[in-house]
Amino acid sequence: MFTLQRIESSTQEIRKSRFLAIAGPVEDEQSAKAFLAAHADPAANHNCWAWRVGQNYRFSDDGEPGGTAGKPILSAIDGQSLDRVAVVVTRWFGGILLGSGGLVRAYGGTAALCLQAAEKIELVERQRAEIACDFADLALIRARLAARGVTTAAETFTDTGSVLSVEIPQNAVDEVSALVSDLSRGKALLKLCD
């Protein structure tokens, strides 16, 4: 699965109607709703949208005939194996009716065009953990963790060392646990968080 690196946009004119797609990364339902509210144009005729975050998704036809806007936008998201993405397609009506098939192609096509042009990054599931280590081992552990794609979210100091709050790529948890143990000669503790 992939998500978007940053917010992207794309426009098309179809039979005198102007379509603008704006797509961006979101973390959860609330950030998706905030993204939609920020990028919808109240002066436009329609602001149709869709978003997906894991198994959760929503879409809206915003006054267009049912199934002609929101579902095609969601299909464009799913068709490119994207997750944690929201897309708004805004339409300014040009006076020519497109029909149901034309609307599906216009909304889905504009969303797909925008998503194809967007820079994507791979989503890696991460496991939160805490590592308690002595000062003597801290610099070496920190350097080796960074080389394995582990990110440090927070660090607190104790009288003898440090506790690192880290996020480990899910597929590297066992490797990182063994590495921490080896580097500290069994003294450092790695504890997985829920």
mmCIF file of N, CA and C in Angstrom, residues 25-83:
data_model
loop_
_atom_site.group_PDB
_atom_site.id
_atom_site.type_symbol
_atom_site.label_atom_id
_atom_site.label_comp_id
_atom_site.label_asym_id
_atom_site.label_seq_id
_atom_site.Cartn_x
_atom_site.Cartn_y
_atom_site.Cartn_z
ATOM 1 N N PRO A 25 -2.558 13.359 1.557
ATOM 2 C CA PRO A 25 -2.461 12.331 2.594
ATOM 3 C C PRO A 25 -3.245 12.726 3.841
ATOM 4 N N VAL A 26 -3.872 11.759 4.491
ATOM 5 C CA VAL A 26 -4.585 11.972 5.750
ATOM 6 C C VAL A 26 -4.223 10.842 6.704
ATOM 7 N N GLU A 27 -4.350 11.095 7.999
ATOM 8 C CA GLU A 27 -3.989 10.085 8.999
ATOM 9 C C GLU A 27 -5.183 9.310 9.543
ATOM 10 N N ASP A 28 -6.329 9.982 9.639
ATOM 11 C CA ASP A 28 -7.498 9.348 10.235
ATOM 12 C C ASP A 28 -8.754 10.036 9.714
ATOM 13 N N GLU A 29 -9.916 9.614 10.220
ATOM 14 C CA GLU A 29 -11.184 10.165 9.753
ATOM 15 C C GLU A 29 -11.273 11.671 10.002
ATOM 16 N N GLN A 30 -10.827 12.115 11.148
ATOM 17 C CA GLN A 30 -10.908 13.547 11.464
ATOM 18 C C GLN A 30 -10.038 14.390 10.534
ATOM 19 N N SER A 31 -8.838 13.916 10.245
ATOM 20 C CA SER A 31 -7.982 14.688 9.333
ATOM 21 C C SER A 31 -8.532 14.639 7.910
ATOM 22 N N ALA A 32 -9.224 13.545 7.546
ATOM 23 C CA ALA A 32 -9.872 13.477 6.228
ATOM 24 C C ALA A 32 -10.988 14.506 6.137
ATOM 25 N N LYS A 33 -11.798 14.614 7.184
ATOM 26 C CA LYS A 33 -12.884 15.600 7.190
ATOM 27 C C LYS A 33 -12.327 17.024 7.141
ATOM 28 N N ALA A 34 -11.241 17.264 7.852
ATOM 29 C CA ALA A 34 -10.617 18.587 7.842
ATOM 30 C C ALA A 34 -10.059 18.909 6.448
ATOM 31 N N PHE A 35 -9.457 17.915 5.799
ATOM 32 C CA PHE A 35 -8.927 18.101 4.446
ATOM 33 C C PHE A 35 -10.061 18.459 3.480
ATOM 34 N N LEU A 36 -11.164 17.728 3.568
ATOM 35 C CA LEU A 36 -12.302 17.982 2.682
ATOM 36 C C LEU A 36 -12.875 19.377 2.901
ATOM 37 N N ALA A 37 -13.018 19.765 4.156
ATOM 38 C CA ALA A 37 -13.559 21.087 4.461
ATOM 39 C C ALA A 37 -12.628 22.198 3.960
ATOM 40 N N ALA A 38 -11.333 21.966 4.043
ATOM 41 C CA ALA A 38 -10.364 22.983 3.637
ATOM 42 C C ALA A 38 -10.272 23.148 2.123
ATOM 43 N N HIS A 39 -10.572 22.075 1.358
ATOM 44 C CA HIS A 39 -10.350 22.117 -0.083
ATOM 45 C C HIS A 39 -11.630 22.158 -0.918
ATOM 46 N N ALA A 40 -12.782 22.089 -0.295
ATOM 47 C CA ALA A 40 -14.037 22.226 -1.044
ATOM 48 C C ALA A 40 -14.279 23.704 -1.334
ATOM 49 N N ASP A 41 -14.813 23.995 -2.510
ATOM 50 C CA ASP A 41 -15.094 25.376 -2.904
ATOM 51 C C ASP A 41 -16.593 25.627 -2.782
ATOM 52 N N PRO A 42 -17.035 26.425 -1.813
ATOM 53 C CA PRO A 42 -18.465 26.643 -1.625
ATOM 54 C C PRO A 42 -19.129 27.351 -2.815
ATOM 55 N N ALA A 43 -18.360 28.016 -3.659
ATOM 56 C CA ALA A 43 -18.925 28.701 -4.824
ATOM 57 C C ALA A 43 -19.150 27.755 -6.011
ATOM 58 N N ALA A 44 -18.618 26.534 -5.938
ATOM 59 C CA ALA A 44 -18.762 25.575 -7.039
ATOM 60 C C ALA A 44 -20.130 24.902 -6.989
ATOM 61 N N ASN A 45 -20.505 24.272 -8.107
ATOM 62 C CA ASN A 45 -21.773 23.556 -8.156
ATOM 63 C C ASN A 45 -21.737 22.284 -7.318
ATOM 64 N N HIS A 46 -20.620 21.543 -7.393
ATOM 65 C CA HIS A 46 -20.514 20.271 -6.674
ATOM 66 C C HIS A 46 -19.094 20.097 -6.138
ATOM 67 N N ASN A 47 -18.993 19.588 -4.912
ATOM 68 C CA ASN A 47 -17.724 19.191 -4.302
ATOM 69 C C ASN A 47 -17.876 17.726 -3.909
ATOM 70 N N CYS A 48 -17.560 16.831 -4.819
ATOM 71 C CA CYS A 48 -17.691 15.397 -4.571
ATOM 72 C C CYS A 48 -16.361 14.890 -4.027
ATOM 73 N N TRP A 49 -16.422 13.899 -3.170
ATOM 74 C CA TRP A 49 -15.205 13.470 -2.507
ATOM 75 C C TRP A 49 -15.251 12.000 -2.114
ATOM 76 N N ALA A 50 -14.060 11.497 -1.767
ATOM 77 C CA ALA A 50 -13.911 10.154 -1.198
ATOM 78 C C ALA A 50 -12.614 10.135 -0.409
ATOM 79 N N TRP A 51 -12.586 9.283 0.613
ATOM 80 C CA TRP A 51 -11.351 9.065 1.359
ATOM 81 C C TRP A 51 -11.291 7.619 1.844
ATOM 82 N N ARG A 52 -10.076 7.144 2.057
ATOM 83 C CA ARG A 52 -9.858 5.800 2.607
ATOM 84 C C ARG A 52 -8.736 5.869 3.622
ATOM 85 N N VAL A 53 -8.993 5.274 4.806
ATOM 86 C CA VAL A 53 -7.979 5.100 5.844
ATOM 87 C C VAL A 53 -8.135 3.672 6.347
ATOM 88 N N GLY A 54 -7.287 2.772 5.865
ATOM 89 C CA GLY A 54 -7.397 1.360 6.218
ATOM 90 C C GLY A 54 -8.705 0.790 5.700
ATOM 91 N N GLN A 55 -9.468 0.173 6.588
ATOM 92 C CA GLN A 55 -10.752 -0.410 6.206
ATOM 93 C C GLN A 55 -11.877 0.625 6.218
ATOM 94 N N ASN A 56 -11.621 1.801 6.718
ATOM 95 C CA ASN A 56 -12.633 2.857 6.776
ATOM 96 C C ASN A 56 -12.598 3.698 5.511
ATOM 97 N N TYR A 57 -13.765 3.985 4.974
ATOM 98 C CA TYR A 57 -13.860 4.850 3.802
ATOM 99 C C TYR A 57 -15.221 5.519 3.784
ATOM 100 N N ARG A 58 -15.285 6.643 3.106
ATOM 101 C CA ARG A 58 -16.532 7.386 2.906
ATOM 102 C C ARG A 58 -16.451 8.044 1.551
ATOM 103 N N PHE A 59 -17.616 8.369 0.983
ATOM 104 C CA PHE A 59 -17.662 9.113 -0.270
ATOM 105 C C PHE A 59 -18.976 9.856 -0.353
ATOM 106 N N SER A 60 -19.006 10.899 -1.175
ATOM 107 C CA SER A 60 -20.201 11.708 -1.331
ATOM 108 C C SER A 60 -20.342 12.156 -2.777
ATOM 109 N N ASP A 61 -21.598 12.118 -3.276
ATOM 110 C CA ASP A 61 -21.901 12.591 -4.626
ATOM 111 C C ASP A 61 -22.287 14.072 -4.631
ATOM 112 N N ASP A 62 -22.502 14.672 -3.476
ATOM 113 C CA ASP A 62 -22.811 16.093 -3.322
ATOM 114 C C ASP A 62 -23.801 16.624 -4.369
ATOM 115 N N GLY A 63 -24.942 15.966 -4.464
ATOM 116 C CA GLY A 63 -25.992 16.459 -5.352
ATOM 117 C C GLY A 63 -25.979 15.882 -6.761
ATOM 118 N N GLU A 64 -24.893 15.248 -7.164
ATOM 119 C CA GLU A 64 -24.881 14.566 -8.462
ATOM 120 C C GLU A 64 -25.714 13.293 -8.332
ATOM 121 N N PRO A 65 -26.183 12.711 -9.457
ATOM 122 C CA PRO A 65 -26.949 11.455 -9.365
ATOM 123 C C PRO A 65 -26.165 10.389 -8.607
ATOM 124 N N GLY A 66 -26.863 9.600 -7.798
ATOM 125 C CA GLY A 66 -26.235 8.591 -6.940
ATOM 126 C C GLY A 66 -25.286 7.667 -7.683
ATOM 127 N N GLY A 67 -24.095 7.491 -7.144
ATOM 128 C CA GLY A 67 -23.115 6.572 -7.700
ATOM 129 C C GLY A 67 -22.301 7.125 -8.857
ATOM 130 N N THR A 68 -22.481 8.386 -9.214
ATOM 131 C CA THR A 68 -21.780 8.928 -10.383
ATOM 132 C C THR A 68 -20.533 9.734 -10.034
ATOM 133 N N ALA A 69 -20.280 9.986 -8.761
ATOM 134 C CA ALA A 69 -19.132 10.830 -8.414
ATOM 135 C C ALA A 69 -18.282 10.232 -7.289
ATOM 136 N N GLY A 70 -18.865 10.033 -6.109
ATOM 137 C CA GLY A 70 -18.100 9.552 -4.954
ATOM 138 C C GLY A 70 -17.502 8.175 -5.166
ATOM 139 N N LYS A 71 -18.302 7.228 -5.663
ATOM 140 C CA LYS A 71 -17.786 5.869 -5.889
ATOM 141 C C LYS A 71 -16.675 5.832 -6.927
ATOM 142 N N PRO A 72 -16.811 6.542 -8.069
ATOM 143 C CA PRO A 72 -15.691 6.548 -9.017
ATOM 144 C C PRO A 72 -14.410 7.165 -8.440
ATOM 145 N N ILE A 73 -14.543 8.151 -7.569
ATOM 146 C CA ILE A 73 -13.360 8.740 -6.931
ATOM 147 C C ILE A 73 -12.715 7.704 -6.004
ATOM 148 N N LEU A 74 -13.546 7.003 -5.213
ATOM 149 C CA LEU A 74 -13.021 5.949 -4.335
ATOM 150 C C LEU A 74 -12.374 4.844 -5.163
ATOM 151 N N SER A 75 -12.971 4.502 -6.306
ATOM 152 C CA SER A 75 -12.378 3.480 -7.186
ATOM 153 C C SER A 75 -11.016 3.920 -7.706
ATOM 154 N N ALA A 76 -10.847 5.210 -7.966
ATOM 155 C CA ALA A 76 -9.546 5.722 -8.405
ATOM 156 C C ALA A 76 -8.506 5.565 -7.299
ATOM 157 N N ILE A 77 -8.913 5.801 -6.053
ATOM 158 C CA ILE A 77 -8.010 5.620 -4.907
ATOM 159 C C ILE A 77 -7.620 4.153 -4.788
ATOM 160 N N ASP A 78 -8.623 3.264 -4.796
ATOM 161 C CA ASP A 78 -8.370 1.839 -4.641
ATOM 162 C C ASP A 78 -7.610 1.254 -5.821
ATOM 163 N N GLY A 79 -7.873 1.775 -7.009
ATOM 164 C CA GLY A 79 -7.227 1.257 -8.214
ATOM 165 C C GLY A 79 -5.729 1.481 -8.237
ATOM 166 N N GLN A 80 -5.253 2.402 -7.450
ATOM 167 C CA GLN A 80 -3.813 2.668 -7.390
ATOM 168 C C GLN A 80 -3.190 2.199 -6.079
ATOM 169 N N SER A 81 -3.903 1.332 -5.357
ATOM 170 C CA SER A 81 -3.423 0.753 -4.087
ATOM 171 C C SER A 81 -3.005 1.829 -3.101
ATOM 172 N N LEU A 82 -3.863 2.836 -2.954
ATOM 173 C CA LEU A 82 -3.572 3.931 -2.034
ATOM 174 C C LEU A 82 -4.357 3.780 -0.739
ATOM 175 N N ASP A 83 -3.787 4.256 0.337
ATOM 176 C CA ASP A 83 -4.428 4.255 1.640
ATOM 177 C C ASP A 83 -4.068 5.571 2.318
#
